[in-house]
Coordinates of C-alpha atoms in Angstrom, one line a residue:
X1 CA 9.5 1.1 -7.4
X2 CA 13.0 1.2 -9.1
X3 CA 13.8 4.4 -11.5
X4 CA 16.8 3.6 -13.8
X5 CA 20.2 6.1 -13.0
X6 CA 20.1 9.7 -15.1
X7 CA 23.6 11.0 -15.6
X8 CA 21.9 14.6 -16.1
X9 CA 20.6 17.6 -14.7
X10 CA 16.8 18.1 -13.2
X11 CA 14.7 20.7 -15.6
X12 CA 14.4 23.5 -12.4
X13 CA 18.8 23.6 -12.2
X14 CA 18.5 23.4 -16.1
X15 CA 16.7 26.4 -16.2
X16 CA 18.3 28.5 -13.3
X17 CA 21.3 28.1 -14.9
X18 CA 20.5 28.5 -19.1
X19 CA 17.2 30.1 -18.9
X20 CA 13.8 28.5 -20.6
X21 CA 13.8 25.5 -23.7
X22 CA 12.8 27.0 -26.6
X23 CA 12.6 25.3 -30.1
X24 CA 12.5 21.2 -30.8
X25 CA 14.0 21.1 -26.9
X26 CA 11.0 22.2 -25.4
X27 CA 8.6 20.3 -27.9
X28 CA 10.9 17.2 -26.5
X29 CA 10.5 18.0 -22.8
X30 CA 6.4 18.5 -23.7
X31 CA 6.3 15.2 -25.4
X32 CA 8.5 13.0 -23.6
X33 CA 7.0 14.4 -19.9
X34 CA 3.4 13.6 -21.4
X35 CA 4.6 10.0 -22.8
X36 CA 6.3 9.3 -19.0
X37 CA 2.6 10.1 -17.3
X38 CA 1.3 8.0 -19.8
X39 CA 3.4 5.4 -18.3
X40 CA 2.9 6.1 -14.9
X41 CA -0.7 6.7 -14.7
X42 CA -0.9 3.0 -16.8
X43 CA 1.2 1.3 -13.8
X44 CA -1.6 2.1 -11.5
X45 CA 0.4 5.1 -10.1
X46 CA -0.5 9.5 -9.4
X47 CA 2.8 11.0 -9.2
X48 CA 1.3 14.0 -7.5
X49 CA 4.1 16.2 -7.4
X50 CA 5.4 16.5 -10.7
X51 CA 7.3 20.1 -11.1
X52 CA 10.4 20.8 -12.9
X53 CA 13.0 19.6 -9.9
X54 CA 11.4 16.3 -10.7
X55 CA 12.2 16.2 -14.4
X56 CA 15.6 15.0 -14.7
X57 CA 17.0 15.8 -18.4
X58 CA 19.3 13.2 -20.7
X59 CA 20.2 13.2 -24.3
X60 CA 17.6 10.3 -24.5
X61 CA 15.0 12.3 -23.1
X62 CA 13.4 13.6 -19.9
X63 CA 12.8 10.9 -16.9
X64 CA 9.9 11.7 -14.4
X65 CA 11.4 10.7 -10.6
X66 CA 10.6 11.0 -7.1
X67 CA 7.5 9.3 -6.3
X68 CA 7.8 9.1 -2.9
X69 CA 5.4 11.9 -1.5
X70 CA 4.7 10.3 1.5
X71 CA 8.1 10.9 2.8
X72 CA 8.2 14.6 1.9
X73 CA 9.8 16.8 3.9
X74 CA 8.2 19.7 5.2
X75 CA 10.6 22.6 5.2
X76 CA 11.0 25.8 2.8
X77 CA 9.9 26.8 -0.4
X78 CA 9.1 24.3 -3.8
X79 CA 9.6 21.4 -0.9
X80 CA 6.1 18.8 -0.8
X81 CA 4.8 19.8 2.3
X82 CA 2.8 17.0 4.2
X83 CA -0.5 17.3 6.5
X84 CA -3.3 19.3 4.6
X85 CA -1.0 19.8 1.5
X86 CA 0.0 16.7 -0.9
X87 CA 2.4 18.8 -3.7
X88 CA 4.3 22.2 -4.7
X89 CA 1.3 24.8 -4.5
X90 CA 2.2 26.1 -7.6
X91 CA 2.1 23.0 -9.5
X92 CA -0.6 21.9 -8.0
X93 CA -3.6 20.8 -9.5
X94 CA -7.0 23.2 -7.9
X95 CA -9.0 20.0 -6.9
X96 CA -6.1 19.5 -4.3
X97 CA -6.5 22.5 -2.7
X98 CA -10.3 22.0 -2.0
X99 CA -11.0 18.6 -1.1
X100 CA -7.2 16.8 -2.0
X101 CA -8.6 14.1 -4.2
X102 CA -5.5 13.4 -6.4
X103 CA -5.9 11.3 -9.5
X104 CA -4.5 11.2 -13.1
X105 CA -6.0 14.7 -14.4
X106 CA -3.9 16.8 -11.2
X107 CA -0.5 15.1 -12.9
X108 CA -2.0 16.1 -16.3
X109 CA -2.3 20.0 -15.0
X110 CA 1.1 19.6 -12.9
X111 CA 2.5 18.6 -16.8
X112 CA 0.7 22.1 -17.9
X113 CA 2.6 24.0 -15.8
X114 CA 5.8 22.2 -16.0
X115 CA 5.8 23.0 -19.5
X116 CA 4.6 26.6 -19.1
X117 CA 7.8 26.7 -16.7
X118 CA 10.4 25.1 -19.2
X119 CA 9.1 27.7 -21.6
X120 CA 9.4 30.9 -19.2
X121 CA 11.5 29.7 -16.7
X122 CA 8.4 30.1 -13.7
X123 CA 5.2 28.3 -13.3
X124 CA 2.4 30.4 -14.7
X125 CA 1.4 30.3 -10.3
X126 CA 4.6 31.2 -9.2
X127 CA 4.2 33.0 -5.8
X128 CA 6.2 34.4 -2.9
X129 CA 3.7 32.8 -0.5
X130 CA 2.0 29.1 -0.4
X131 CA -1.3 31.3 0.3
X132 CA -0.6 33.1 -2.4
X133 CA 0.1 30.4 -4.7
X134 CA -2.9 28.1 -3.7
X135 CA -4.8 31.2 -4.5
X136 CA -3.5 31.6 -8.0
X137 CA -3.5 28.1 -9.1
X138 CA -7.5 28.4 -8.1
X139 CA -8.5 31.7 -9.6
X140 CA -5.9 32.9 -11.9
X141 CA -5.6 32.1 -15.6
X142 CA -2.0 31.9 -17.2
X143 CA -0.3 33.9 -18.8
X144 CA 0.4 31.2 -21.8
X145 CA 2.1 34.2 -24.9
X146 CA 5.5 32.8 -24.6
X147 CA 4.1 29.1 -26.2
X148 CA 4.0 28.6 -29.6
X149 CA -0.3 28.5 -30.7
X150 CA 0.2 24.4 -30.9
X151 CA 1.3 23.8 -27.5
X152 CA -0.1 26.8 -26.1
X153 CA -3.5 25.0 -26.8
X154 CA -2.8 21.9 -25.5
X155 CA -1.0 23.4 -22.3
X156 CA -4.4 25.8 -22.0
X157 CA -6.3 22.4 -22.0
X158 CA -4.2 21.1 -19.3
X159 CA -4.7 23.8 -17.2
X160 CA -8.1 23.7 -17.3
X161 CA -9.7 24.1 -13.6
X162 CA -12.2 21.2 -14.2
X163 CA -10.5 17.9 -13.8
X164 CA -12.9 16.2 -15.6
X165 CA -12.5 18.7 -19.0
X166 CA -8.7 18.1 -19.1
X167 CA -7.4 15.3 -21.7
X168 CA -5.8 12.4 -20.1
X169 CA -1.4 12.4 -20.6
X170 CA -2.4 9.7 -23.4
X171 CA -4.9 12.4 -25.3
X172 CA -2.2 14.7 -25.4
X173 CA 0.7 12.7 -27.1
X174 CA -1.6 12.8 -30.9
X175 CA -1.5 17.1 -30.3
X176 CA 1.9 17.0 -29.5
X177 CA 3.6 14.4 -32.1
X178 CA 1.0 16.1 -35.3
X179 CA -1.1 12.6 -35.3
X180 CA -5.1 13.1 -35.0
X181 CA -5.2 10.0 -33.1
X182 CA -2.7 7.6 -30.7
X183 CA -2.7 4.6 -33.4
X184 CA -1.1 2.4 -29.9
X185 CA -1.3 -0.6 -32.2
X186 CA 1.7 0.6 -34.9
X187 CA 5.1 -0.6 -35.1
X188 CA 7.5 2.3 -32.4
X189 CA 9.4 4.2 -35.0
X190 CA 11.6 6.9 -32.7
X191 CA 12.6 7.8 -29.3
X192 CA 12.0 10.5 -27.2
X193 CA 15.5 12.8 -27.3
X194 CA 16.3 16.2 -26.7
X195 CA 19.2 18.2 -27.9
X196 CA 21.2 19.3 -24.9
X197 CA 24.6 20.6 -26.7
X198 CA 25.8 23.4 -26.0
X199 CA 23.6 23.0 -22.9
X200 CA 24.8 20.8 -20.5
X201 CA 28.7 19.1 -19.9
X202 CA 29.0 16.9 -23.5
X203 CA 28.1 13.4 -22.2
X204 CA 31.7 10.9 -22.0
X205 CA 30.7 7.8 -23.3
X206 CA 27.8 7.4 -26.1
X207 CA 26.7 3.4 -26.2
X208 CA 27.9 1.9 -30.1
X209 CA 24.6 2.2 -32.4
X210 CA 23.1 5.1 -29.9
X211 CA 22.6 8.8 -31.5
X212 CA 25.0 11.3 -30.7
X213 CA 23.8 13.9 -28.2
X214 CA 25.2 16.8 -30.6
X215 CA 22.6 15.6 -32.9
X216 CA 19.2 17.9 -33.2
X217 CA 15.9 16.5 -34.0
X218 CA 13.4 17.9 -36.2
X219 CA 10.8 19.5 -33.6
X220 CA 8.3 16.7 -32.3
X221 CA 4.8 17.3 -33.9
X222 CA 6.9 17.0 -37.5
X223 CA 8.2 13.9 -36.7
X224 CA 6.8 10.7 -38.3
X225 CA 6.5 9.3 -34.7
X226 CA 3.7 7.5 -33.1
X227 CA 4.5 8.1 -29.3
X228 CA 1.2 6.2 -28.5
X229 CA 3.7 3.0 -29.2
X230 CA 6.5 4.4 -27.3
X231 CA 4.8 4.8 -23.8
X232 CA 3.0 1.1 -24.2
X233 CA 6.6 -0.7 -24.8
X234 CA 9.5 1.5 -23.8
X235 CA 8.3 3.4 -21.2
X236 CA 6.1 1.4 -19.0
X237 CA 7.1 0.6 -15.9
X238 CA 7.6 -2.5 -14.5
X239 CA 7.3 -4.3 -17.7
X240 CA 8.4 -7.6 -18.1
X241 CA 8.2 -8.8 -21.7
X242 CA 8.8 -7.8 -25.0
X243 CA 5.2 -6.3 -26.2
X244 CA 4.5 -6.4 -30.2
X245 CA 2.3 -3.8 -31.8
X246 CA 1.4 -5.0 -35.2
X247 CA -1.1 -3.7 -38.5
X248 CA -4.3 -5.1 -37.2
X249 CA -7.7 -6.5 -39.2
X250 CA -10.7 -5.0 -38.6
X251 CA -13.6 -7.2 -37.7
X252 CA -13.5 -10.2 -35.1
X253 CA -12.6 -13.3 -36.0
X254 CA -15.8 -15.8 -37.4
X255 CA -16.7 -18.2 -34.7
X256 CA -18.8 -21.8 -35.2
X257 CA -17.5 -23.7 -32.5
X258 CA -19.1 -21.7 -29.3
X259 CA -17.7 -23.7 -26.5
X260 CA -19.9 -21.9 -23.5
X261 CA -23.0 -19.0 -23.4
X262 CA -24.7 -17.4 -20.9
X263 CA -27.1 -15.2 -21.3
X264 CA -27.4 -15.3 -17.4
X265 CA -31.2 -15.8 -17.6
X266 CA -30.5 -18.3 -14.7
X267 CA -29.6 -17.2 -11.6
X268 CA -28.2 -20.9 -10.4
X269 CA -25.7 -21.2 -13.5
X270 CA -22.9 -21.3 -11.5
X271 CA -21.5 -18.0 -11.5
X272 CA -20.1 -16.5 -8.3
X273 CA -23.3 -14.4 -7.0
X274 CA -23.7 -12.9 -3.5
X275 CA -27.5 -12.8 -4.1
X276 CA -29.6 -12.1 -7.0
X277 CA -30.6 -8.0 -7.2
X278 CA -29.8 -5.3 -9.1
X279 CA -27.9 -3.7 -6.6
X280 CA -25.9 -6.7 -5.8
X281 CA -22.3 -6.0 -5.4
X282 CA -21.1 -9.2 -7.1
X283 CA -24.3 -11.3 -9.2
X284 CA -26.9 -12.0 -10.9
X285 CA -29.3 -9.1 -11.3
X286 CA -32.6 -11.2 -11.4
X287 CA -33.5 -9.4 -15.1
X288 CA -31.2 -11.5 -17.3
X289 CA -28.2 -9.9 -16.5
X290 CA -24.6 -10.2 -14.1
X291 CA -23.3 -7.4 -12.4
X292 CA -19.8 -6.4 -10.9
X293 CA -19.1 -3.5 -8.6
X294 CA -16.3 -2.2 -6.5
X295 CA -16.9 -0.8 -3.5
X296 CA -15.3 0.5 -0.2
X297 CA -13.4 -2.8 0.3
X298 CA -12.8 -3.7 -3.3
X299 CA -11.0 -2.1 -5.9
X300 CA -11.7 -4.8 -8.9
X301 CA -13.9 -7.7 -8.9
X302 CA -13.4 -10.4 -11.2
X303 CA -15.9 -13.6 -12.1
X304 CA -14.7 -16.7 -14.1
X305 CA -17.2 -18.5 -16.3
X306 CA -18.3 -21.6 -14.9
X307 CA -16.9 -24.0 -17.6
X308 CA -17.0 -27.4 -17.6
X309 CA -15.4 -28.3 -21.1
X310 CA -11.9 -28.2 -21.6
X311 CA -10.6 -25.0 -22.3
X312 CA -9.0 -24.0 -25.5
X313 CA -5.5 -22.4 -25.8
X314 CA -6.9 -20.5 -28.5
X315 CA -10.6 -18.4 -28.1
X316 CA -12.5 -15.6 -28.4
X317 CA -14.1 -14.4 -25.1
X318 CA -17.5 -11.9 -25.6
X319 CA -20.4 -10.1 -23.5
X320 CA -22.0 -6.8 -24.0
X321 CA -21.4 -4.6 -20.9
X322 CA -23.3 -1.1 -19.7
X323 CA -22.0 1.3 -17.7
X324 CA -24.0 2.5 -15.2
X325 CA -21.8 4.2 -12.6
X326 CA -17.8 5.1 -12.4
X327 CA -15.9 8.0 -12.6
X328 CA -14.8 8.6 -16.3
X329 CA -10.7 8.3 -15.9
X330 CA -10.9 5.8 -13.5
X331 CA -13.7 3.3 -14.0
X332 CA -12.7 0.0 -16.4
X333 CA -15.1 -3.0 -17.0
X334 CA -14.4 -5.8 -19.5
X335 CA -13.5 -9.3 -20.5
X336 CA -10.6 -11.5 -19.5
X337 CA -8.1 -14.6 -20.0
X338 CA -6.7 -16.0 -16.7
X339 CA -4.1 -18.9 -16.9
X340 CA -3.2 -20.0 -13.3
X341 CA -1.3 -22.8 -12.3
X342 CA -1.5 -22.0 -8.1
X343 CA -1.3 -18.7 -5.9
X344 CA 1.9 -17.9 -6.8
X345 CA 2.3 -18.5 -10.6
X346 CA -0.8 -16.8 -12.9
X347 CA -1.5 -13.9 -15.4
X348 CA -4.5 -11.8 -15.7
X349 CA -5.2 -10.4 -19.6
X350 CA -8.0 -8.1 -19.4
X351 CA -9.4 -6.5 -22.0
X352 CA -11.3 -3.4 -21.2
X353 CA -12.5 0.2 -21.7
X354 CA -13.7 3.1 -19.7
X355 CA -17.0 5.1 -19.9
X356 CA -15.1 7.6 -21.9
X357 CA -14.6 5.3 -24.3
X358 CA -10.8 5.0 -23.8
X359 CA -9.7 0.7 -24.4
X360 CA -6.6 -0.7 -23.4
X361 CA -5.4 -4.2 -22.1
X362 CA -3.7 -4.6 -19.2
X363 CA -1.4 -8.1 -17.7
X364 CA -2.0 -8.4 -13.7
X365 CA -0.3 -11.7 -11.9
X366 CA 1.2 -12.4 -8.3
X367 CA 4.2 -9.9 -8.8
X368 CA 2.9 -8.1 -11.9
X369 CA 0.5 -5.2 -12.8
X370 CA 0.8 -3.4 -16.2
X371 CA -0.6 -1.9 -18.9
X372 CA 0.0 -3.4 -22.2
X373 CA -1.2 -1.0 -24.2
X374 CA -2.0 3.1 -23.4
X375 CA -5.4 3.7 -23.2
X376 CA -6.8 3.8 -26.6
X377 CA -9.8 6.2 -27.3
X378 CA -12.6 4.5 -29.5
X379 CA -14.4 6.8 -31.9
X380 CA -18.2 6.1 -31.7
X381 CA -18.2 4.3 -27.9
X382 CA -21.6 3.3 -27.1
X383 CA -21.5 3.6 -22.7
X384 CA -24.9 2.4 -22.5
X385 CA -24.3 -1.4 -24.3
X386 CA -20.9 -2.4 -26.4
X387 CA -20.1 -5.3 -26.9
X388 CA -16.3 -6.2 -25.9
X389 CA -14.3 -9.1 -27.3
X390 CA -10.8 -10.8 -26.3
X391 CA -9.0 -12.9 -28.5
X392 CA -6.1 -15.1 -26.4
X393 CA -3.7 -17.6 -27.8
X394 CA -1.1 -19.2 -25.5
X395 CA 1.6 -20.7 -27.0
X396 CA 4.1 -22.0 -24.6
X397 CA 6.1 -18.5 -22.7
X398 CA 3.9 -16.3 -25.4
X399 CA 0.2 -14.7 -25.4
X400 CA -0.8 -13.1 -28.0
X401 CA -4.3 -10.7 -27.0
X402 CA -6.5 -8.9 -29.3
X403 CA -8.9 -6.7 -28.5
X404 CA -12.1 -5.1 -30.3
X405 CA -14.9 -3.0 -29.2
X406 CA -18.0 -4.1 -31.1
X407 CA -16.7 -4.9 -34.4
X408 CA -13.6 -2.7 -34.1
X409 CA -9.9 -3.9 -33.6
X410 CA -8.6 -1.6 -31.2
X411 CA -5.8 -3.3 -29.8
X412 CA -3.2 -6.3 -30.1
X413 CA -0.4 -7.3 -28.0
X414 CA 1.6 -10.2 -28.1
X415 CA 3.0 -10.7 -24.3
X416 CA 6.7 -12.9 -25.5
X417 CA 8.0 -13.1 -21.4
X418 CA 4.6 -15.1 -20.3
X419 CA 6.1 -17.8 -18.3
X420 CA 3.5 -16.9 -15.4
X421 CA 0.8 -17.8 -17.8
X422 CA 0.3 -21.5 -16.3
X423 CA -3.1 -23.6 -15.7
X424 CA -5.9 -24.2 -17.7
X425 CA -7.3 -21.3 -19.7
X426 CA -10.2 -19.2 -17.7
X427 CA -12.4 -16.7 -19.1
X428 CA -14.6 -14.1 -17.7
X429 CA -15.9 -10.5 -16.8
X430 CA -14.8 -7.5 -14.5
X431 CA -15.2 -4.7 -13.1
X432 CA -12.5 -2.2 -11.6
X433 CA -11.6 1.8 -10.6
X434 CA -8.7 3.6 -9.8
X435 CA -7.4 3.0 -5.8
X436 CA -9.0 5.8 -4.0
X437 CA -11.1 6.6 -5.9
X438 CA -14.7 7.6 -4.2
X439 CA -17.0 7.0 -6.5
X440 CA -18.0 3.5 -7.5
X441 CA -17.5 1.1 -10.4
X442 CA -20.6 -0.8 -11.6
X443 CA -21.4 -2.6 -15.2
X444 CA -23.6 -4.9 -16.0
X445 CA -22.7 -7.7 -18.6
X446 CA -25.0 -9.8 -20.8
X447 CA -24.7 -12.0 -23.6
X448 CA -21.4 -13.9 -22.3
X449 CA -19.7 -16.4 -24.6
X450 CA -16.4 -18.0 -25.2
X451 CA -15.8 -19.7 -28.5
X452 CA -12.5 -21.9 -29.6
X453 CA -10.5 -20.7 -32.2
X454 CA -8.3 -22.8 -34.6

């Protein structure tokens, strides 16, 4: 993983040396922290020792580094310490002190405190022991006065012991920037920045058209900003292409030319099927229906329609798909559009959604694994049958996706560096969790169809 070069200080030296944020700086540090795990955790990446020395500070905003926890060193105070402890005890989330399952909701709590910490200058847990600490962070609850009521109730939530009752870094950027939802499919209209005059050493050289660090921005949750935007296309990582978030129509679009159906009724209709049961990891069910499931081996598994026609460049790909098992952050089934010229050169488009309701698309290929949009939440999610639908259009080095749950729009994307995206078109259905995860993936699809657009 590459990080780009920070000419600035980390947050913990910030505050030893000036004392806590206070004002639009600290709203900036809240948001731009919560807009980076947004990032992260959409990579396919748990940070899992977020804290403050981890938080280096620019004009252009904070930047989250250090991932590399498996070569922590051991020694002293604040330090990761390896073995039976993955993190700084007092940033560390309580589930990681029990049983040291580490998934997106410990980075969300580690954020919690980070900000408690830029606004006090301590982590609500700070300790003279690691006992101590590791104690605190499971029993105590902060001491949260020093926030203003806005963030205070977003850091509480956070900070909630239960890792299952905190929001995800995505549900916090609409609290944080005054929106009542992440519209991820609007135009980016700002950047993250913080105002660090009279802070830190005046930065030398300021790039021609960039803002001037001296300049102070109204505080965050004032702003007209949709952050939801700015951690899908500028703060990704990885990212390859140029991603376009556009005013998007509501209903699907009509289809009268339906190229291929399944309403899997037919256990020998050429899907990819281990056996038929309803337990079957990867198959027919034997009731009408096609399952996928991870397992102990397998992360994701994907299934390509069997289609004989040629495949259009332009189509709508649809099944209805129940939930039946997955953790809630970490399980994703859906729909997808595969173009794959050999081993080597091929992109991935899925379209999919969690059982919390939370959408996004995501681009996997040989040397490529992104999210192209944050993950969306959809008002009214039905886990137990919703239909999902993809709309792909390749148009030579471009793919333009849309995606809508039932009949609602909730995402479009238009990919402009696709020059992986060789082969014949492919459509079909997945399933997928979070690495490490424990706990299992399944869905159950029905009702598959792909129809050709004009």
């Amino acid at each position: 993983m590459v990080t780009e070069y920070v000419a600035g200080p980390d947050l913990a030296r910030l505050l030893r040396e000036q004392g806590p944020l206070t004002g639009s700086n600290l709203e900036a540090l809240a948001v731009g922290v919560a807009a980076a795990l947004t990032a992260i955790h959409g990579a396919g990446v748990v940070h899992r020792d977020l804290k403050p020395a981890n938080a280096l500070l620019s004009p252009l905003g904070p930047r989250v580094i250090d991932f590399g926890i498996a070569r922590a060193l051991d020694a002293g105070r604040g330090q990761t310490v390896t073995g039976k402890i993955l993190g700084t005890p007092e940033y560390m989330a309580p589930e990681l002190v029990s049983d040291s399952r580490s998934g997106p909701p410990a980075d969300v709590f580690a954020w919690g405190c980070v900000v408690a910490a830029a606004a006090t200058g301590a982590s609500p847990f700070a300790s003279r022991t690691v006992p101590e600490a590791l104690y605190r962070v499971v029993h105590d609850t902060p001491e949260l006065e020093a926030l203003e009521p806005e963030l205070r109730s977003l850091v509480e939530a956070a900070l909630n012991k239960d890792p299952q009752a905190r929001p995800s870094a995505m549900d916090l950027l609409p609290g944080l920037v005054g929106q009542k939802e992440a519209q991820a499919t609007a135009r980016v209209a700002g950047t993250v920045r913080l105002n660090l005059s009279g802070l830190l050493t005046p930065v030398a050289r300021v790039e021609d058209g960039a803002p001037s660090p001296a300049t102070s921005p109204p505080p965050f949750w004032r702003r007209p900003y949709l952050v939801g935007g700015a951690a899908a296309g500028a703060l990704l990582l990885g990212t390859a292409g140029v991603l376009g978030f556009q005013a998007l129509p509501q209903g699907p679009p009509e289809t009268t030319d339906v190229l291929y159906r399944d309403d899997f009724a037919d256990d020998k209709s050429g899907w990819h099927s281990d056996e038929t049961r309803l337990d079957v990891g990867h198959g027919y069910t034997g009731d009408g229906r096609y399952t996928t499931a991870t397992d102990s081996s397998n992360n994701s598994r994907y299934a390509a329609a069997p289609v004989n026609a040629e495949p259009p460049e332009h189509a709508l790909v649809s099944a209805k798909a129940v939930f039946t098992a997955g953790t809630p952050y970490s399980a994703w089934g859906g729909v997808f559009c595969e173009y794959r010229l050999d081993d080597k050169q091929f992109s991935y488009y899925n379209a999919e959604i969690r059982p919390d309701g939370h959408a996004r698309i995501r681009k996997a290929g040989h040397a490529t694994s992104l999210n192209l949009t944050p993950d969306i939440p959809v008002p009214g999610f039905k886990r137990a049958g919703t239909v999902l639908r993809a709309e792909c259009e390749r148009d030579g080095d471009r793919v333009r996706v849309g995606f809508w749950v039932d009949d609602e729009k909730v995402a479009e994307v238009v990919d402009e560096n696709a020059a992986d995206a060789r082969g014949k078109p492919k459509f079909g259905l997945g399933a997928a969790k979070w690495p490490g995860d424990r706990t299992d993936t399944r869905v159950y699809f029905d009702d598959f169809r792909i129809a050709r657009l004009s």
